[in-house]
Amino acid sequence: MPAFKELVFSGVQPTGNLHLGNYLGAIKRFVAMQAQYECLYCVVDLHAITVWQDPGELTRQIREVTAAFLAAGIDPARSVVFNQSQVPQHAELAWIFNCVARLGWLNRMTQFKEKAGKDRENASIGLYDYPVLMAADILAYRATHVPVGEDQKQHLELTRDIAQKFNNDFAGAIAEHGHGEAFFPLTEPLIGGPAARVMSLRDGTKKMSKSDPSDYSRINLTDDPDAIAQKVRKAKTDAEPLPSETAGLEKRPEADNLVGIFAALNDASREDVLREYGGAQFSAFKGALVDLAVAKLGPIGAEMKRLVADPGHIDAVLAEGAARAEAIAAPNIAAVKDIVGFVRRR
Ligand code: TRP
């Protein structure tokens, strides 16, 4: 495999309010990656409409996710911040990949099975095709690294399968057009971080989710300090004090989750947290967690509210990002069309 320039791509869907799980599992890591990589961060609105979205609400959420990126510290002068539907190459490459990916591969996607549920006949074709569009997102930029959660690992594997099959099927044309041995990189997932999985505050065995009916199960990024405090204080725990070693968190999912959240917010490890709070009662630990969460999330929520009040500014950031994204993707897609054998408009 030839060397590809290191490039990070990731996407967040503009559906449902953003919560602590989205922040610690994704956005906070996106911010940190800017120091090491050239990064593109995309609001994936084409993915959002694979299930029904109220149009007005979709518009609001696209701007809100953008605001969250900026408020959390993604620097639009350095990283490319944009929304998918403004860059036509995503959908264009997805079509070509539809003709590379195999039905059998998509039939194995567990997320489709979960999202479609029992009424599969009534799922949109877009929902089925979702992973192919995701491969197009990543490979339109020939991105080498993708920070994602555990739940997206299978989609990343599909992305690699599509890249590999394209590289093999078109090996002759790829070489003829001067692209060497392979046109697409085999993209690596970047999974992990201290709180890759933030769990519900009501049930430590379930992921924190925008679709949980109880708002007490999650901390939303726009929650005010009072709401944050109330939710942390009401978070489910067990009756024991905190252990002093991480081994003592096993089989205590709620304790493990709160310690993990504390660690991730404080850029520390679970060990560090237990060194300080081992033996403490939850009442004391929750007090410290409220202070920490309010200190870290309060300013982000406030900045988000300030930003969404000025949609003109957000739209300008997105327009500038789309232009920069398209400048990278357009030559790649033009090359793909040459490789496939299409005739260019002259
Ligand atoms: N499927 C991802 C999710 O739900 C969102 C996404 C779309 C994405 N395209 C992507 C993530 C490309 C990483 C790279 O979390």
mmCIF file of C-alpha atoms in Angstrom, residues 34-256:
data_model
loop_
_atom_site.group_PDB
_atom_site.id
_atom_site.type_symbol
_atom_site.label_atom_id
_atom_site.label_comp_id
_atom_site.label_asym_id
_atom_site.label_seq_id
_atom_site.Cartn_x
_atom_site.Cartn_y
_atom_site.Cartn_z
ATOM 1 C CA GLN A 34 -6.426 19.091 15.514
ATOM 2 C CA ALA A 35 -3.020 19.310 17.202
ATOM 3 C CA GLN A 36 -1.763 16.236 15.379
ATOM 4 C CA TYR A 37 -3.667 15.993 12.085
ATOM 5 C CA GLU A 38 -5.279 17.919 9.307
ATOM 6 C CA CYS A 39 -8.983 17.334 10.020
ATOM 7 C CA LEU A 40 -12.351 17.558 8.308
ATOM 8 C CA TYR A 41 -15.453 17.590 10.507
ATOM 9 C CA CYS A 42 -18.749 17.146 8.745
ATOM 10 C CA VAL A 43 -22.362 17.622 9.801
ATOM 11 C CA VAL A 44 -23.858 14.645 7.972
ATOM 12 C CA ASP A 45 -27.265 15.939 6.953
ATOM 13 C CA LEU A 46 -27.616 13.483 4.046
ATOM 14 C CA HIS A 47 -27.341 10.681 6.596
ATOM 15 C CA ALA A 48 -29.898 12.367 8.845
ATOM 16 C CA ILE A 49 -32.694 12.096 6.264
ATOM 17 C CA THR A 50 -32.360 8.303 6.037
ATOM 18 C CA VAL A 51 -35.058 8.488 8.716
ATOM 19 C CA TRP A 52 -37.797 11.132 8.727
ATOM 20 C CA GLN A 53 -36.713 14.623 9.823
ATOM 21 C CA ASP A 54 -38.978 17.586 10.219
ATOM 22 C CA PRO A 55 -37.456 20.146 7.787
ATOM 23 C CA GLY A 56 -37.441 23.123 10.156
ATOM 24 C CA GLU A 57 -36.017 21.015 12.953
ATOM 25 C CA LEU A 58 -33.303 19.652 10.610
ATOM 26 C CA THR A 59 -32.215 23.184 9.697
ATOM 27 C CA ARG A 60 -31.994 24.082 13.392
ATOM 28 C CA GLN A 61 -30.005 20.955 14.238
ATOM 29 C CA ILE A 62 -27.490 21.431 11.412
ATOM 30 C CA ARG A 63 -26.658 24.849 12.828
ATOM 31 C CA GLU A 64 -26.668 23.550 16.387
ATOM 32 C CA VAL A 65 -24.146 20.775 15.685
ATOM 33 C CA THR A 66 -21.962 23.320 13.904
ATOM 34 C CA ALA A 67 -22.239 25.597 16.944
ATOM 35 C CA ALA A 68 -21.262 22.695 19.214
ATOM 36 C CA PHE A 69 -18.155 22.020 17.106
ATOM 37 C CA LEU A 70 -17.090 25.651 17.339
ATOM 38 C CA ALA A 71 -18.032 26.092 21.010
ATOM 39 C CA ALA A 72 -16.089 22.966 21.983
ATOM 40 C CA GLY A 73 -12.931 24.301 20.356
ATOM 41 C CA ILE A 74 -12.823 23.080 16.777
ATOM 42 C CA ASP A 75 -11.056 25.928 15.010
ATOM 43 C CA PRO A 76 -12.632 26.537 11.585
ATOM 44 C CA ALA A 77 -9.504 28.369 10.452
ATOM 45 C CA ARG A 78 -7.521 25.187 10.914
ATOM 46 C CA SER A 79 -9.976 22.310 10.483
ATOM 47 C CA VAL A 80 -12.568 22.095 7.730
ATOM 48 C CA VAL A 81 -16.065 22.433 9.257
ATOM 49 C CA PHE A 82 -18.931 21.904 6.826
ATOM 50 C CA ASN A 83 -22.179 20.125 6.095
ATOM 51 C CA GLN A 84 -22.376 17.190 3.746
ATOM 52 C CA SER A 85 -25.208 18.388 1.492
ATOM 53 C CA GLN A 86 -23.181 21.449 0.410
ATOM 54 C CA VAL A 87 -20.481 19.264 -1.143
ATOM 55 C CA PRO A 88 -21.988 17.294 -4.046
ATOM 56 C CA GLN A 89 -19.047 14.874 -4.303
ATOM 57 C CA HIS A 90 -20.330 12.856 -1.305
ATOM 58 C CA ALA A 91 -23.510 11.790 -3.103
ATOM 59 C CA GLU A 92 -21.699 11.394 -6.405
ATOM 60 C CA LEU A 93 -19.067 9.045 -5.019
ATOM 61 C CA ALA A 94 -21.758 7.159 -3.080
ATOM 62 C CA TRP A 95 -23.393 6.234 -6.386
ATOM 63 C CA ILE A 96 -20.163 4.850 -7.798
ATOM 64 C CA PHE A 97 -19.600 2.938 -4.549
ATOM 65 C CA ASN A 98 -23.148 1.547 -4.813
ATOM 66 C CA CYS A 99 -21.846 -0.246 -7.852
ATOM 67 C CA VAL A 100 -18.767 -1.534 -5.998
ATOM 68 C CA ALA A 101 -20.341 -2.655 -2.702
ATOM 69 C CA ARG A 102 -22.160 -6.012 -2.709
ATOM 70 C CA LEU A 103 -25.636 -6.737 -1.391
ATOM 71 C CA GLY A 104 -24.189 -9.469 0.781
ATOM 72 C CA TRP A 105 -21.915 -6.987 2.532
ATOM 73 C CA LEU A 106 -24.755 -4.599 3.338
ATOM 74 C CA ASN A 107 -26.998 -7.439 4.478
ATOM 75 C CA ARG A 108 -24.553 -8.041 7.324
ATOM 76 C CA MET A 109 -24.748 -4.503 8.737
ATOM 77 C CA THR A 110 -26.033 -4.799 12.283
ATOM 78 C CA GLN A 111 -26.941 -1.119 12.630
ATOM 79 C CA PHE A 112 -29.399 -1.355 9.725
ATOM 80 C CA LYS A 113 -31.053 -4.350 11.345
ATOM 81 C CA GLU A 114 -31.394 -2.434 14.625
ATOM 82 C CA LYS A 115 -32.626 0.788 13.062
ATOM 83 C CA ALA A 116 -35.017 -0.846 10.605
ATOM 84 C CA GLY A 117 -36.487 -3.054 13.328
ATOM 85 C CA LYS A 118 -39.272 -5.461 12.473
ATOM 86 C CA ASP A 119 -40.818 -3.365 9.718
ATOM 87 C CA ARG A 120 -37.929 -3.679 7.289
ATOM 88 C CA GLU A 121 -40.158 -3.338 4.207
ATOM 89 C CA ASN A 122 -40.926 0.173 5.324
ATOM 90 C CA ALA A 123 -37.327 1.325 5.930
ATOM 91 C CA SER A 124 -35.982 3.833 3.396
ATOM 92 C CA ILE A 125 -33.496 2.643 0.801
ATOM 93 C CA GLY A 126 -31.255 5.407 2.118
ATOM 94 C CA LEU A 127 -31.156 3.745 5.530
ATOM 95 C CA TYR A 128 -29.972 0.529 3.908
ATOM 96 C CA ASP A 129 -27.405 2.420 1.837
ATOM 97 C CA TYR A 130 -26.216 4.538 4.799
ATOM 98 C CA PRO A 131 -22.852 2.739 5.172
ATOM 99 C CA VAL A 132 -22.020 3.244 1.477
ATOM 100 C CA LEU A 133 -22.575 6.993 1.824
ATOM 101 C CA MET A 134 -20.360 6.903 4.915
ATOM 102 C CA ALA A 135 -17.596 5.224 2.881
ATOM 103 C CA ALA A 136 -17.997 7.972 0.273
ATOM 104 C CA ASP A 137 -17.706 10.674 2.985
ATOM 105 C CA ILE A 138 -14.396 9.273 4.108
ATOM 106 C CA LEU A 139 -12.905 8.281 0.777
ATOM 107 C CA ALA A 140 -13.893 11.447 -1.123
ATOM 108 C CA TYR A 141 -10.994 12.944 0.861
ATOM 109 C CA ARG A 142 -8.927 9.739 0.898
ATOM 110 C CA ALA A 143 -8.923 10.146 4.694
ATOM 111 C CA THR A 144 -6.529 7.838 6.525
ATOM 112 C CA HIS A 145 -7.982 8.060 10.059
ATOM 113 C CA VAL A 146 -11.542 8.225 11.357
ATOM 114 C CA PRO A 147 -12.357 8.780 15.030
ATOM 115 C CA VAL A 148 -15.603 6.923 15.701
ATOM 116 C CA GLY A 149 -17.382 5.047 18.445
ATOM 117 C CA GLU A 150 -17.365 1.280 18.809
ATOM 118 C CA ASP A 151 -20.800 1.136 17.117
ATOM 119 C CA GLN A 152 -19.294 2.402 13.836
ATOM 120 C CA LYS A 153 -16.489 -0.162 13.598
ATOM 121 C CA GLN A 154 -18.417 -2.374 11.212
ATOM 122 C CA HIS A 155 -19.101 0.594 8.913
ATOM 123 C CA LEU A 156 -15.369 1.361 8.867
ATOM 124 C CA GLU A 157 -14.654 -2.229 7.899
ATOM 125 C CA LEU A 158 -17.109 -1.868 5.028
ATOM 126 C CA THR A 159 -15.318 1.335 3.995
ATOM 127 C CA ARG A 160 -12.058 -0.630 3.811
ATOM 128 C CA ASP A 161 -13.755 -3.413 1.835
ATOM 129 C CA ILE A 162 -15.083 -0.898 -0.683
ATOM 130 C CA ALA A 163 -11.672 0.810 -0.977
ATOM 131 C CA GLN A 164 -9.957 -2.536 -1.454
ATOM 132 C CA LYS A 165 -12.412 -3.768 -4.063
ATOM 133 C CA PHE A 166 -12.201 -0.493 -5.991
ATOM 134 C CA ASN A 167 -8.378 -0.652 -5.880
ATOM 135 C CA ASN A 168 -8.476 -4.264 -7.152
ATOM 136 C CA ASP A 169 -11.243 -3.961 -9.745
ATOM 137 C CA PHE A 170 -9.672 -0.874 -11.309
ATOM 138 C CA ALA A 171 -5.989 -1.682 -10.668
ATOM 139 C CA GLY A 172 -5.098 -1.351 -14.355
ATOM 140 C CA ALA A 173 -6.819 2.013 -14.830
ATOM 141 C CA ILE A 174 -5.475 3.312 -11.534
ATOM 142 C CA ALA A 175 -1.921 2.644 -12.708
ATOM 143 C CA GLU A 176 -2.614 3.976 -16.228
ATOM 144 C CA HIS A 177 -3.865 7.265 -14.847
ATOM 145 C CA GLY A 178 -0.714 7.643 -12.792
ATOM 146 C CA HIS A 179 -2.074 6.833 -9.340
ATOM 147 C CA GLY A 180 0.283 3.942 -8.631
ATOM 148 C CA GLU A 181 -0.861 0.772 -6.932
ATOM 149 C CA ALA A 182 -3.922 1.970 -5.061
ATOM 150 C CA PHE A 183 -6.215 4.957 -5.338
ATOM 151 C CA PHE A 184 -7.898 4.707 -1.933
ATOM 152 C CA PRO A 185 -6.223 4.210 1.454
ATOM 153 C CA LEU A 186 -7.464 1.512 3.830
ATOM 154 C CA THR A 187 -8.764 3.882 6.473
ATOM 155 C CA GLU A 188 -8.028 3.171 10.124
ATOM 156 C CA PRO A 189 -10.612 3.719 12.851
ATOM 157 C CA LEU A 190 -9.435 5.628 15.913
ATOM 158 C CA ILE A 191 -11.496 4.145 18.724
ATOM 159 C CA GLY A 192 -10.971 4.660 22.417
ATOM 160 C CA GLY A 193 -10.319 7.482 24.819
ATOM 161 C CA PRO A 194 -11.293 7.430 28.482
ATOM 162 C CA ALA A 195 -15.015 7.754 27.830
ATOM 163 C CA ALA A 196 -15.532 6.316 24.375
ATOM 164 C CA ARG A 197 -18.790 4.989 25.809
ATOM 165 C CA VAL A 198 -20.766 7.232 28.120
ATOM 166 C CA MET A 199 -23.662 5.350 29.690
ATOM 167 C CA SER A 200 -27.132 6.488 30.762
ATOM 168 C CA LEU A 201 -27.301 8.195 34.163
ATOM 169 C CA ARG A 202 -30.358 6.036 34.944
ATOM 170 C CA ASP A 203 -28.933 2.676 33.856
ATOM 171 C CA GLY A 204 -25.187 2.088 33.643
ATOM 172 C CA THR A 205 -25.627 -0.810 31.225
ATOM 173 C CA LYS A 206 -27.286 1.311 28.476
ATOM 174 C CA LYS A 207 -25.569 3.880 26.295
ATOM 175 C CA MET A 208 -26.436 7.537 26.924
ATOM 176 C CA SER A 209 -28.843 8.252 24.091
ATOM 177 C CA LYS A 210 -30.851 11.055 22.556
ATOM 178 C CA SER A 211 -33.767 8.657 22.182
ATOM 179 C CA ASP A 212 -34.052 7.654 25.861
ATOM 180 C CA PRO A 213 -37.492 8.919 27.002
ATOM 181 C CA SER A 214 -36.053 10.128 30.324
ATOM 182 C CA ASP A 215 -34.183 13.433 30.067
ATOM 183 C CA TYR A 216 -32.569 12.489 33.405
ATOM 184 C CA SER A 217 -30.660 9.767 31.568
ATOM 185 C CA ARG A 218 -28.435 12.309 29.806
ATOM 186 C CA ILE A 219 -26.754 15.683 30.173
ATOM 187 C CA ASN A 220 -27.471 17.800 27.112
ATOM 188 C CA LEU A 221 -24.764 20.201 25.980
ATOM 189 C CA THR A 222 -27.225 23.073 26.285
ATOM 190 C CA ASP A 223 -28.353 22.164 29.837
ATOM 191 C CA ASP A 224 -27.863 25.051 32.256
ATOM 192 C CA PRO A 225 -25.866 24.577 35.487
ATOM 193 C CA ASP A 226 -29.022 23.859 37.533
ATOM 194 C CA ALA A 227 -30.108 21.108 35.160
ATOM 195 C CA ILE A 228 -26.602 19.591 35.146
ATOM 196 C CA ALA A 229 -26.531 19.619 38.964
ATOM 197 C CA GLN A 230 -29.983 18.033 39.250
ATOM 198 C CA LYS A 231 -29.208 15.265 36.785
ATOM 199 C CA VAL A 232 -25.887 14.369 38.412
ATOM 200 C CA ARG A 233 -27.449 14.355 41.887
ATOM 201 C CA LYS A 234 -30.276 12.098 40.710
ATOM 202 C CA ALA A 235 -27.939 9.759 38.807
ATOM 203 C CA LYS A 236 -28.380 6.115 39.789
ATOM 204 C CA THR A 237 -25.668 4.648 42.041
ATOM 205 C CA ASP A 238 -25.226 1.692 44.364
ATOM 206 C CA ALA A 239 -24.884 1.830 48.129
ATOM 207 C CA GLU A 240 -21.119 1.247 48.460
ATOM 208 C CA PRO A 241 -18.490 3.984 48.693
ATOM 209 C CA LEU A 242 -16.127 4.333 45.716
ATOM 210 C CA PRO A 243 -13.377 1.697 45.495
ATOM 211 C CA SER A 244 -9.732 2.746 45.521
ATOM 212 C CA GLU A 245 -8.763 0.508 42.565
ATOM 213 C CA THR A 246 -10.366 0.263 39.111
ATOM 214 C CA ALA A 247 -10.860 -3.499 39.645
ATOM 215 C CA GLY A 248 -13.467 -2.501 42.237
ATOM 216 C CA LEU A 249 -15.565 -0.862 39.483
ATOM 217 C CA GLU A 250 -16.265 -4.189 37.826
ATOM 218 C CA LYS A 251 -19.925 -5.179 38.100
ATOM 219 C CA ARG A 252 -20.715 -1.647 39.300
ATOM 220 C CA PRO A 253 -21.764 -0.078 35.976
ATOM 221 C CA GLU A 254 -23.167 3.150 37.444
ATOM 222 C CA ALA A 255 -20.081 3.785 39.584
ATOM 223 C CA ASP A 256 -17.844 2.965 36.634
#
